[in-house]
mmCIF file of C-alpha atoms and ligand atoms in Angstrom:
data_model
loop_
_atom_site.group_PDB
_atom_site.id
_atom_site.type_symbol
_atom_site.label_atom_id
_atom_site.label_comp_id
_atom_site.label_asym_id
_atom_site.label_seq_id
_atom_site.Cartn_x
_atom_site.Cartn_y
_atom_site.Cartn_z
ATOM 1 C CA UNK J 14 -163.997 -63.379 25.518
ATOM 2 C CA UNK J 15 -161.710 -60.572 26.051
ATOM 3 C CA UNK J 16 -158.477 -61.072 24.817
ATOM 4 C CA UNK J 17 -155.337 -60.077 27.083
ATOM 5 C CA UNK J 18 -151.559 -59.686 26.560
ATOM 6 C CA UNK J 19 -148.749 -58.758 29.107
ATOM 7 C CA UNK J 20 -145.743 -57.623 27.942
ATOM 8 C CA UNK J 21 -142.416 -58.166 29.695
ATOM 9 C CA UNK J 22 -142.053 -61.695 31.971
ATOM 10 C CA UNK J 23 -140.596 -60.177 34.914
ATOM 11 C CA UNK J 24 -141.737 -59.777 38.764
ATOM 12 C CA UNK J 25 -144.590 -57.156 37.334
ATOM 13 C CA UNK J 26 -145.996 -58.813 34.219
ATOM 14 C CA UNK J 27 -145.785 -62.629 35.639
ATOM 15 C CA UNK J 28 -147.913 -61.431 39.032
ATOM 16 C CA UNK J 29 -150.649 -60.026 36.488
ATOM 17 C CA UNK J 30 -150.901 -62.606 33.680
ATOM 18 C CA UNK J 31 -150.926 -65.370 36.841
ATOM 19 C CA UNK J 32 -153.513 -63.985 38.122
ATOM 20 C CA UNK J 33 -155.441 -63.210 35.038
ATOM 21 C CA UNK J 34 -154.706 -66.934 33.887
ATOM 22 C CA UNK J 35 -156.840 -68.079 36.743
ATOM 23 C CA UNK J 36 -159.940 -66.224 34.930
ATOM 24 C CA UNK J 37 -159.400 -65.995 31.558
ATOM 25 C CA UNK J 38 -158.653 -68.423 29.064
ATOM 26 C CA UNK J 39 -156.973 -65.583 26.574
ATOM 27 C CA UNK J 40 -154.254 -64.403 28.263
ATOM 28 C CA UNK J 41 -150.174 -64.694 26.158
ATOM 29 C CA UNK J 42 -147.412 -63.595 28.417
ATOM 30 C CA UNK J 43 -145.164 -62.309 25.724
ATOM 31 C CA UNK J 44 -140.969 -61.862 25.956
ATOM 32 C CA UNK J 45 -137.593 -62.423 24.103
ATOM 33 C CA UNK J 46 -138.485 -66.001 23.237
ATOM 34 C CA UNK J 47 -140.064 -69.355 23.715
ATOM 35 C CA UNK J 48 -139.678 -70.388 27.539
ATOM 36 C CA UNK J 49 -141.357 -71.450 30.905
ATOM 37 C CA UNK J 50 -140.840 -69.254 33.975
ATOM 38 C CA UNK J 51 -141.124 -70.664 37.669
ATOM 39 C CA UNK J 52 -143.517 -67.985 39.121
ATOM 40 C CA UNK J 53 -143.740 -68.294 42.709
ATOM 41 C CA UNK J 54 -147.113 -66.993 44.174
ATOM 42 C CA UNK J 55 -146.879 -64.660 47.590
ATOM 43 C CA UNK J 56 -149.212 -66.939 48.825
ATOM 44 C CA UNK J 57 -147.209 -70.347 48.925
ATOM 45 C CA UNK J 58 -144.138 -71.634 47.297
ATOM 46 C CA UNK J 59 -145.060 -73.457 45.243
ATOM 47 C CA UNK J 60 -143.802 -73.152 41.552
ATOM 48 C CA UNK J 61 -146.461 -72.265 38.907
ATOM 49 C CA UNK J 62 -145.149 -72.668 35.572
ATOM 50 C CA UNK J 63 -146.029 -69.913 32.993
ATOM 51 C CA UNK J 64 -145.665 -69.809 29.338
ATOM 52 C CA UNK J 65 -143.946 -67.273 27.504
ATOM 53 C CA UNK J 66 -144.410 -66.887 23.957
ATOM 54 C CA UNK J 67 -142.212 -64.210 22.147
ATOM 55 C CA UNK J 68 -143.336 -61.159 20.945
ATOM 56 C CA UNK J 69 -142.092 -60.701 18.184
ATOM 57 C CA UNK J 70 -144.398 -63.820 16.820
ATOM 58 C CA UNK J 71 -147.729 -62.271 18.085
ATOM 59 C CA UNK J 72 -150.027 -62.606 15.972
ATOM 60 C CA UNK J 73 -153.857 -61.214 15.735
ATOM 61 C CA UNK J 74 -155.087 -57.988 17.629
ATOM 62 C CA UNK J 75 -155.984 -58.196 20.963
ATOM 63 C CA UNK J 76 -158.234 -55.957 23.689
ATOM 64 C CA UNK J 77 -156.059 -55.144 26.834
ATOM 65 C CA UNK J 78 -152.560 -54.952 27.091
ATOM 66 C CA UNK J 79 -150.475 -54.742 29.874
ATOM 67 C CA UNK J 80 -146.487 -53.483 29.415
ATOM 68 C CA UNK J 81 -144.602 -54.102 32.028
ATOM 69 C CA UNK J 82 -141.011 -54.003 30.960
ATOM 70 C CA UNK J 83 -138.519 -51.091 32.998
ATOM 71 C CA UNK J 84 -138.913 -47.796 31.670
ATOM 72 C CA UNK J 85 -135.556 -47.853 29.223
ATOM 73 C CA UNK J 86 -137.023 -50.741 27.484
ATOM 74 C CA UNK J 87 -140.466 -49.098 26.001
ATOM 75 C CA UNK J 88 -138.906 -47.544 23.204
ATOM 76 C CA UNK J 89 -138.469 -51.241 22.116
ATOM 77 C CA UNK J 90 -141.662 -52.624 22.409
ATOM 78 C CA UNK J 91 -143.478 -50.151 20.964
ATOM 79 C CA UNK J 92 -143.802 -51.219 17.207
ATOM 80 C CA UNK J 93 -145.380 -54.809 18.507
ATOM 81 C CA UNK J 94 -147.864 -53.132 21.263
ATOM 82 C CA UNK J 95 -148.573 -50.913 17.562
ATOM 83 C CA UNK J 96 -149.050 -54.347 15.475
ATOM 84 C CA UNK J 97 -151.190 -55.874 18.150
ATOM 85 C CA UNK J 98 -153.327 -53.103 19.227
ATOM 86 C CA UNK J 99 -156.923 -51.910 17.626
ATOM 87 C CA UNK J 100 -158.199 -48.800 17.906
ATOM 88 C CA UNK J 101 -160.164 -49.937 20.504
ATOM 89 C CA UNK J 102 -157.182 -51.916 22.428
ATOM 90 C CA UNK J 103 -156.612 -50.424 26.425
ATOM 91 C CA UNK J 104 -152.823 -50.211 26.713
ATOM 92 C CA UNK J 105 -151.734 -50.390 30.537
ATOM 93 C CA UNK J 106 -148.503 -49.344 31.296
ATOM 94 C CA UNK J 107 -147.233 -51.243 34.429
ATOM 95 C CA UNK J 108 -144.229 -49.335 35.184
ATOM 96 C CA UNK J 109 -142.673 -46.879 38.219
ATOM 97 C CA UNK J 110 -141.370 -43.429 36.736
ATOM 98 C CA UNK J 111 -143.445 -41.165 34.835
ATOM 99 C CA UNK J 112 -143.981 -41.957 30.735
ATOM 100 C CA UNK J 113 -145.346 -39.043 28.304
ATOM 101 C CA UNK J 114 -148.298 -41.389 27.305
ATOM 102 C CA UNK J 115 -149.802 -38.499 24.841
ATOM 103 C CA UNK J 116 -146.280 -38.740 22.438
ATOM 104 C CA UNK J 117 -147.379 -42.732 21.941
ATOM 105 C CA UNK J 118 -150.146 -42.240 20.153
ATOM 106 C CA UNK J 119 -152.721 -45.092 20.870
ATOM 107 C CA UNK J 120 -155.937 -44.306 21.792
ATOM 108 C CA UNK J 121 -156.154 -45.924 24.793
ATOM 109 C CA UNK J 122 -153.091 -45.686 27.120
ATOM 110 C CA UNK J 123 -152.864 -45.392 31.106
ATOM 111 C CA UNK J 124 -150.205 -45.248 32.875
ATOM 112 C CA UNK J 125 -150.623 -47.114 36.020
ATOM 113 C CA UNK J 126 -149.059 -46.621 39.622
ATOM 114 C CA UNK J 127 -147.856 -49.893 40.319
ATOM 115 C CA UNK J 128 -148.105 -51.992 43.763
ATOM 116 C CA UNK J 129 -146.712 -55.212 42.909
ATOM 117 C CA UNK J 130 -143.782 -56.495 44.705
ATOM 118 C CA UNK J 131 -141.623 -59.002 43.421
ATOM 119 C CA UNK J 132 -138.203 -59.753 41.983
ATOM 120 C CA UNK J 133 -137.170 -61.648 38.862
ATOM 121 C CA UNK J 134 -133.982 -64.176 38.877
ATOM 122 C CA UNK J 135 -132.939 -65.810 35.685
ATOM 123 C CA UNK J 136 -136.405 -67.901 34.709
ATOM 124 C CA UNK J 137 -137.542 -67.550 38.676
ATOM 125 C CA UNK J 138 -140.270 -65.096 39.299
ATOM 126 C CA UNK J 139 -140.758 -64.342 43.434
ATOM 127 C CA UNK J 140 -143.582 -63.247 44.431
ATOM 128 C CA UNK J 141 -143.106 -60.681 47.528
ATOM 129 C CA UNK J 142 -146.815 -59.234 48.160
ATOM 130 C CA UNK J 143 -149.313 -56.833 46.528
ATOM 131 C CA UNK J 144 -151.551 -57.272 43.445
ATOM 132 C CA UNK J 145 -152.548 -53.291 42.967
ATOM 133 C CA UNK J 146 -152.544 -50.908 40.006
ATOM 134 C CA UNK J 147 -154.076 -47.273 40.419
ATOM 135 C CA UNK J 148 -155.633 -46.342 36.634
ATOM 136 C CA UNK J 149 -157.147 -43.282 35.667
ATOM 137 C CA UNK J 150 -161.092 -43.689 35.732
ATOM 138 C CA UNK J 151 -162.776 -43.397 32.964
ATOM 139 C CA UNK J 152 -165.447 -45.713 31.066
ATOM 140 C CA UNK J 153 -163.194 -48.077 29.693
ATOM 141 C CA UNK J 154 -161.244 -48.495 32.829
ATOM 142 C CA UNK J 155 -164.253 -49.052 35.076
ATOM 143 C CA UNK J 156 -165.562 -51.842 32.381
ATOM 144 C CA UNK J 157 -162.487 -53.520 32.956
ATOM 145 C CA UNK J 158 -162.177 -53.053 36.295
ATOM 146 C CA UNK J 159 -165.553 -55.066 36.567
ATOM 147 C CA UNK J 160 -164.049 -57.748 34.303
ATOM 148 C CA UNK J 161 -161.254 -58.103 37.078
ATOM 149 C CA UNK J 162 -163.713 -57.764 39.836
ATOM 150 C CA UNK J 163 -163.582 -61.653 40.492
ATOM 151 C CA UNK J 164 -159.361 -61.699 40.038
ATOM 152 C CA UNK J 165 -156.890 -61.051 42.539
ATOM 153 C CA UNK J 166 -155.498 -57.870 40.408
ATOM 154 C CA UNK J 167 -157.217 -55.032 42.010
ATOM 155 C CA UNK J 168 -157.362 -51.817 39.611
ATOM 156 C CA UNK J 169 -157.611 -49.072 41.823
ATOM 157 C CA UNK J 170 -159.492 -46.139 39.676
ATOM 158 C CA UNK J 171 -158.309 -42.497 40.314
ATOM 159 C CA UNK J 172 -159.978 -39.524 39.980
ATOM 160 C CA UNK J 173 -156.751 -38.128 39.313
ATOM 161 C CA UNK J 174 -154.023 -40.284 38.314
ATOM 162 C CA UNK J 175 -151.649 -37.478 37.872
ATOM 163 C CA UNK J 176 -150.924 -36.973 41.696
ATOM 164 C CA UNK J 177 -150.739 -40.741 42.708
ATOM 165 C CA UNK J 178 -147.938 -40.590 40.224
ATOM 166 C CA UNK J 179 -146.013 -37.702 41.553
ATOM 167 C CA UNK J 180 -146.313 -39.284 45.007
ATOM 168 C CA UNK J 181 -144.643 -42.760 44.037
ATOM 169 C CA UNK J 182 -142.352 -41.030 41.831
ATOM 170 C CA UNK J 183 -141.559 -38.853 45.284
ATOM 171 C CA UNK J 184 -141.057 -42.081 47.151
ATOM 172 C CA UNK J 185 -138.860 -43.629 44.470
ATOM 173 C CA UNK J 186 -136.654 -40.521 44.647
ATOM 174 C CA UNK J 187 -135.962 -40.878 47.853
ATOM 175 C CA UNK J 188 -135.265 -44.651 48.537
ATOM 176 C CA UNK J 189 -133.990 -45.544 45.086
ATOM 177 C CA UNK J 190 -131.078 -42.869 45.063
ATOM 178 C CA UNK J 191 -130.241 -43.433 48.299
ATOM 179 C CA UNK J 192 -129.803 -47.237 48.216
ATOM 180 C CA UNK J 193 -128.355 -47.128 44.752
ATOM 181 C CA UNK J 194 -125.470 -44.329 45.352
ATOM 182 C CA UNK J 195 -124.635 -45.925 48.805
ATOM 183 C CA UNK J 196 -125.233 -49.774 47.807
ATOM 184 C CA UNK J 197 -126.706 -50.364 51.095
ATOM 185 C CA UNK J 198 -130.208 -51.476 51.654
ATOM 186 C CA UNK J 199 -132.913 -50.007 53.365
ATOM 187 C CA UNK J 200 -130.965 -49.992 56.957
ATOM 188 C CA UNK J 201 -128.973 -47.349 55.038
ATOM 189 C CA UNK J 202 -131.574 -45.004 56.957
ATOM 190 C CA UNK J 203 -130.539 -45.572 60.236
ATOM 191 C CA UNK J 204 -127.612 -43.203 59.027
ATOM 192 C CA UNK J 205 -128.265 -39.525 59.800
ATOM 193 C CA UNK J 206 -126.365 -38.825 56.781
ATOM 194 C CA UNK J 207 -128.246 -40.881 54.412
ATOM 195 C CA UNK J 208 -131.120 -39.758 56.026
ATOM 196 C CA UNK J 209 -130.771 -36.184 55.612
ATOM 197 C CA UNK J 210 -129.545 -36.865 51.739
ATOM 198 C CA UNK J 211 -133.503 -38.610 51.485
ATOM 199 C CA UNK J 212 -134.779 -35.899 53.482
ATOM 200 C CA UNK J 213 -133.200 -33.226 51.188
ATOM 201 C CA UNK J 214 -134.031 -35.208 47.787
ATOM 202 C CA UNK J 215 -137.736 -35.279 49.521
ATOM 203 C CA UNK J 216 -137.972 -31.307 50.083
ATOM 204 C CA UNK J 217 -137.015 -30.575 46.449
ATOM 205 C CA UNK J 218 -138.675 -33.042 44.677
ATOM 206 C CA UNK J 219 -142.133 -31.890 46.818
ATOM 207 C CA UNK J 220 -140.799 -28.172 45.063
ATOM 208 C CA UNK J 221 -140.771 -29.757 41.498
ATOM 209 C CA UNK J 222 -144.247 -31.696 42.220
ATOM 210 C CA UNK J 223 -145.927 -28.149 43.428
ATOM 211 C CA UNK J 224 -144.375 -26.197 40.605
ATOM 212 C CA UNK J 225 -146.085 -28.440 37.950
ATOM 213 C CA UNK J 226 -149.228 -28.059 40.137
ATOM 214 C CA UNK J 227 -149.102 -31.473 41.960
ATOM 215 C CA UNK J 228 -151.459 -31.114 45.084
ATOM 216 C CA UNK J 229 -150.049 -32.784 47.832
ATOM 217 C CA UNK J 230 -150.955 -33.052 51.680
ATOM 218 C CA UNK J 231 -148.140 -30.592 54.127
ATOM 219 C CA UNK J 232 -147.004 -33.871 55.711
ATOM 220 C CA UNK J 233 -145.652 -35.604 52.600
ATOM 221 C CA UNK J 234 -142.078 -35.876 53.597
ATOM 222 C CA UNK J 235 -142.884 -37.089 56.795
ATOM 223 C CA UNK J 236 -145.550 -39.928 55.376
ATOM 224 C CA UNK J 237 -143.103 -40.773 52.895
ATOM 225 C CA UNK J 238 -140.456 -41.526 56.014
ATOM 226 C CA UNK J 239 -143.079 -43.291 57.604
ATOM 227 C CA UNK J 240 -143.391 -45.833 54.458
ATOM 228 C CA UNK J 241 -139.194 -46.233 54.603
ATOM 229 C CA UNK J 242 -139.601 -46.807 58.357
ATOM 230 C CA UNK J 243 -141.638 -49.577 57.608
ATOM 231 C CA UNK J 244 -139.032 -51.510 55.075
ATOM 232 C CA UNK J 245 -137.039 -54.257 56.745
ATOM 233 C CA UNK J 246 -133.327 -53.752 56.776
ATOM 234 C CA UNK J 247 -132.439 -55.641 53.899
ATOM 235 C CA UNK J 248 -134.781 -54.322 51.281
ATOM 236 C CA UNK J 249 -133.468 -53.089 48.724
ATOM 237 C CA UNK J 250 -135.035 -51.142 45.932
ATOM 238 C CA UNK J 251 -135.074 -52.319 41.969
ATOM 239 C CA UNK J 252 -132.520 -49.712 41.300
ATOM 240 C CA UNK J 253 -130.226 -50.698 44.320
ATOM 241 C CA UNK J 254 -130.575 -54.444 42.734
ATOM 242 C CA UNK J 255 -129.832 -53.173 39.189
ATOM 243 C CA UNK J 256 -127.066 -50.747 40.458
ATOM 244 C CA UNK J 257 -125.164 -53.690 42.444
ATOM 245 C CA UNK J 258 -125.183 -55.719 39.586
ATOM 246 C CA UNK J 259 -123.839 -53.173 37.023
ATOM 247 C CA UNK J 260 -127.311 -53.578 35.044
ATOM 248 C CA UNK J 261 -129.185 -50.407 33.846
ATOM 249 C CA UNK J 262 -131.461 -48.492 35.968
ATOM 250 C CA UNK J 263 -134.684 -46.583 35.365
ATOM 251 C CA UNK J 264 -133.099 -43.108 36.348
ATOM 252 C CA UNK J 265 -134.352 -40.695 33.444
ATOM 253 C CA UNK J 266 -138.211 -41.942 33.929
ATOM 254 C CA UNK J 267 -137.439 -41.418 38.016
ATOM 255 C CA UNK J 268 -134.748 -38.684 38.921
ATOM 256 C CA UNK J 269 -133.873 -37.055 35.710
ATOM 257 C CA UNK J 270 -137.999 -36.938 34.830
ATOM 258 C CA UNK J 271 -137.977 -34.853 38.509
ATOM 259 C CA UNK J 272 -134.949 -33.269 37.753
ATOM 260 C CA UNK J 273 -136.141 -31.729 34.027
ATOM 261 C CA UNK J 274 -139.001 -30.835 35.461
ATOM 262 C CA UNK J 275 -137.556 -28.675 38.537
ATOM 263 C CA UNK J 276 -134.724 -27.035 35.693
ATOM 264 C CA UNK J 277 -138.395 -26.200 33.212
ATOM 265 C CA UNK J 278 -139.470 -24.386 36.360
ATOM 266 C CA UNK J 279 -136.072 -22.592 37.099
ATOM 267 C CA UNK J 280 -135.762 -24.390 41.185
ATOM 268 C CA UNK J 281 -132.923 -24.604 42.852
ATOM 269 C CA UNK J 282 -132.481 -28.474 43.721
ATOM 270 C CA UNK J 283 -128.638 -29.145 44.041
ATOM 271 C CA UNK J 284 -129.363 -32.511 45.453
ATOM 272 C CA UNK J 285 -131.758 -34.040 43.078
ATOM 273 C CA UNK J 286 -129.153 -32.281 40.455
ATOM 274 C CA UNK J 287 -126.170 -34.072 41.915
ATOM 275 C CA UNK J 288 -127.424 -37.348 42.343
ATOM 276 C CA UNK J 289 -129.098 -37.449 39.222
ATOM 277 C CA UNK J 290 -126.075 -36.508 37.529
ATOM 278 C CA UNK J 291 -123.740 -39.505 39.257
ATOM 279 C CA UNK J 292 -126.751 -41.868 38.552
ATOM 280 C CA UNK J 293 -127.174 -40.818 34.733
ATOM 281 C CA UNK J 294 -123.430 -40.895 34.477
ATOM 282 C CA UNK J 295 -123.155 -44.597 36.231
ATOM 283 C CA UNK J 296 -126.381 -45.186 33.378
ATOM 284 C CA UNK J 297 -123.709 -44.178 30.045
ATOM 285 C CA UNK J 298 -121.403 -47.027 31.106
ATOM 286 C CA UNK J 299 -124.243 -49.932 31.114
ATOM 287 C CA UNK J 300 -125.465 -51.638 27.925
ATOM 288 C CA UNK J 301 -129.511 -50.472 27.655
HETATM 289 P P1 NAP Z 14 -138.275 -57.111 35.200
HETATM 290 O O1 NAP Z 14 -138.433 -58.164 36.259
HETATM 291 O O2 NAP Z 14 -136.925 -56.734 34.727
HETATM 292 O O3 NAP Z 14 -139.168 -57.576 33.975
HETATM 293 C C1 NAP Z 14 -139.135 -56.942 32.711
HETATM 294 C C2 NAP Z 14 -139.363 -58.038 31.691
HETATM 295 O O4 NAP Z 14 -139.517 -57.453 30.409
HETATM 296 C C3 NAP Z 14 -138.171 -58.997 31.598
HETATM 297 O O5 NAP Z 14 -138.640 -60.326 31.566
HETATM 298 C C4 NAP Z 14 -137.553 -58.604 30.270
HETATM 299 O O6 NAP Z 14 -136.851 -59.651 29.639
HETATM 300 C C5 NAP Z 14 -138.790 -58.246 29.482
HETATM 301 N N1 NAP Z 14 -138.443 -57.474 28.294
HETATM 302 C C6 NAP Z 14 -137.619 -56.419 28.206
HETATM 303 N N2 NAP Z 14 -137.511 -55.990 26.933
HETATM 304 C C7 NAP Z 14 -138.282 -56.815 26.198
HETATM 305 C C8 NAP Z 14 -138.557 -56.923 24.802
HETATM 306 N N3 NAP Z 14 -138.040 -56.077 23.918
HETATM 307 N N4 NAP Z 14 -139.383 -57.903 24.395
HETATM 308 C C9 NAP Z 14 -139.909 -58.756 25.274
HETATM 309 N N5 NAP Z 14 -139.691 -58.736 26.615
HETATM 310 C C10 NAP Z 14 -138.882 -57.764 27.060
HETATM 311 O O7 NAP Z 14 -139.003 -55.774 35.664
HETATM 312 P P2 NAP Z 14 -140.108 -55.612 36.819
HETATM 313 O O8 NAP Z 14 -139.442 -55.628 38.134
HETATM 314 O O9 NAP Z 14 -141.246 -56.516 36.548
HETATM 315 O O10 NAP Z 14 -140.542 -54.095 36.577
HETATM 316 C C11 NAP Z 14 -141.422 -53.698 35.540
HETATM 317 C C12 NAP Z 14 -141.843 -52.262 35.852
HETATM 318 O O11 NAP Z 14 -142.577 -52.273 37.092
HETATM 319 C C13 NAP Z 14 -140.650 -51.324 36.102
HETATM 320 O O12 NAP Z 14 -140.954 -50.037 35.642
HETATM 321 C C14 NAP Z 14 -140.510 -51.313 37.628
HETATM 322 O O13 NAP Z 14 -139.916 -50.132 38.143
HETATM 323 C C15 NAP Z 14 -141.968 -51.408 38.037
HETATM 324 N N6 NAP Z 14 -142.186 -51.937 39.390
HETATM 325 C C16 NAP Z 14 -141.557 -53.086 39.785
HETATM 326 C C17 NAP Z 14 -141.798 -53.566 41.074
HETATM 327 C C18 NAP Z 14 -141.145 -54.833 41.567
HETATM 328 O O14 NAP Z 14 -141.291 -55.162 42.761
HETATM 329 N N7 NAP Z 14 -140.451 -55.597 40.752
HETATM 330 C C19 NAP Z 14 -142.640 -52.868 41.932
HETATM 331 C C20 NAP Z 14 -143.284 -51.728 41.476
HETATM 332 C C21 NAP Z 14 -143.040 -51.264 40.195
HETATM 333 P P3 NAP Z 14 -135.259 -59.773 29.894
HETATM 334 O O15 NAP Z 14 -135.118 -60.206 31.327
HETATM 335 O O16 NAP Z 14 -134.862 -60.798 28.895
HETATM 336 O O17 NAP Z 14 -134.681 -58.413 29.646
#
């Protein structure tokens, strides 16, 4: 029986380990410590408890594991996904931003586009909607993608992971700055200033994607609207959430990732360069 670990008991990693609970026997949600979380399906309201064992304590190697803890946090679970990975372990990482997978040397690591919406409070896990991750396709990912066939986690495989990253990262540049710097929610939209700001962070990022060869369809700005037009008013994004609350925010793996990127390829993108630079300054003054 294939053995599976999730890493990090937040929105992300309690959506997959519930649903691969329902399948598989061999499944440890591993955190900080000992402790129960209330998850709270999409699809009723019901509290499901899940188990979380810490991770420090694992023990034994397992054969797929998924990370999902915010970018900023990696660095410190690396040594256990190390200690409980073979050379034949697939390590998923269930994350938004963009992670140099080739500098973590195991074998076997994807980095997935996420579509799981949720939000974590204290030892309460919501639920919003979505059960997705886009993976690279390969042989080891279609295998498990037929293990999961009979779950609700759907592993969408790519042909080429590299642009369904860009475009998420694209859409996170966007809505993320713009509800963070303003602390307004999605409504903050219906602004023509804030909308132009999006607009703007849009057009340069699209720059950065092309310059590091991204292929992406003419109409990108305008589909990526078309997704904000669709957010209710009082969305907010994870970095709006973490911004409000003086927590720290994924902004190097998001906007200073795009930003690097654009200054490696000598662009001009004053916009992504000033709000990167109030976001990674707002990011010194946070404990990590
Ligand atoms: P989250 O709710 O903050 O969950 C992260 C979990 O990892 C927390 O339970 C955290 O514990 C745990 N963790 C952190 N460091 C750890 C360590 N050293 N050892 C053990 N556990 C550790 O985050 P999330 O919202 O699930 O997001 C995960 C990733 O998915 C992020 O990159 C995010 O951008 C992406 N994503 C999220 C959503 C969403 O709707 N939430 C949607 C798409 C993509 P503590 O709480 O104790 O720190």
């Amino acid at each position: 029986m294939t053995k599976f670990a999730v890493i990090g008991p937040g929105a992300v990693g309690c959506t997959i380990a519930y649903e691969l609970k329902k399948s598989f026997s061999t499944v440890s949600l591993l955190g900080r410590q000992h402790k129960t979380i209330n998850y709270y399906p999409g699809d009723n309201n019901v509290a499901q408890p899940l188990n979380v064992t810490p991770l420090t304590e694992a023990k034994g190697k397992v054969d797929v594991v998924f990370v999902a803890v915010k970018t900023y946090q990696l660095d410190s679970v690396m040594p256990h996904i190390q200690r409980i990975c073979s050379s034949n372990t697939l390590v998923i990482l269930a994350q938004n931003g963009y992670v140099n997978t080739d500098s973590l040397q195991l074998p076997h690591i994807y980095q997935a586009v996420v579509y799981i919406s949720g939000q974590k409070q204290h030892d309460n896990v919501l639920h919003y909607r979505d059960e997705i991750l886009h993976i690279q396709k390969d042989s080891h990912t279609q295998a498990l993608a037929r293990q999961l066939q009979h779950t609700q986690l759907t592993l969408v495989l790519e042909d080429d992971i590299t642009t369904k990253i860009w475009y998420k990262l694209l859409v996170n540049l966007g809505i993320n700055t713009v509800t963070a710097l303003t602390q307004t929610p999605a409504k903050v939209l219906q602004t023509e200033e804030a909308k132009q700001l999006c607009r703007d962070l849009l057009l340069e990022g699209v720059q950065v994607a092309k310059a590091e060869g991204i292929q992406l369809p003419q109409t990108i700005v305008d589909d990526i609207f078309s997704i904000y037009n669709g957010y209710p008013d009082e969305m907010g994004t994870s970095m709006y959430y973490d911004y409000l609350h003086s927590r720290p925010i994924e902004v190097e793996a998001i906007q200073g990732f795009i930003f690097h990127k654009g200054i490696k390829h000598n662009l001009a993108i004053p916009t992504i360069r000033t709000t990167y630079k109030l976001l990674h300054a707002y990011q010194q003054h946070v404990k990590l």
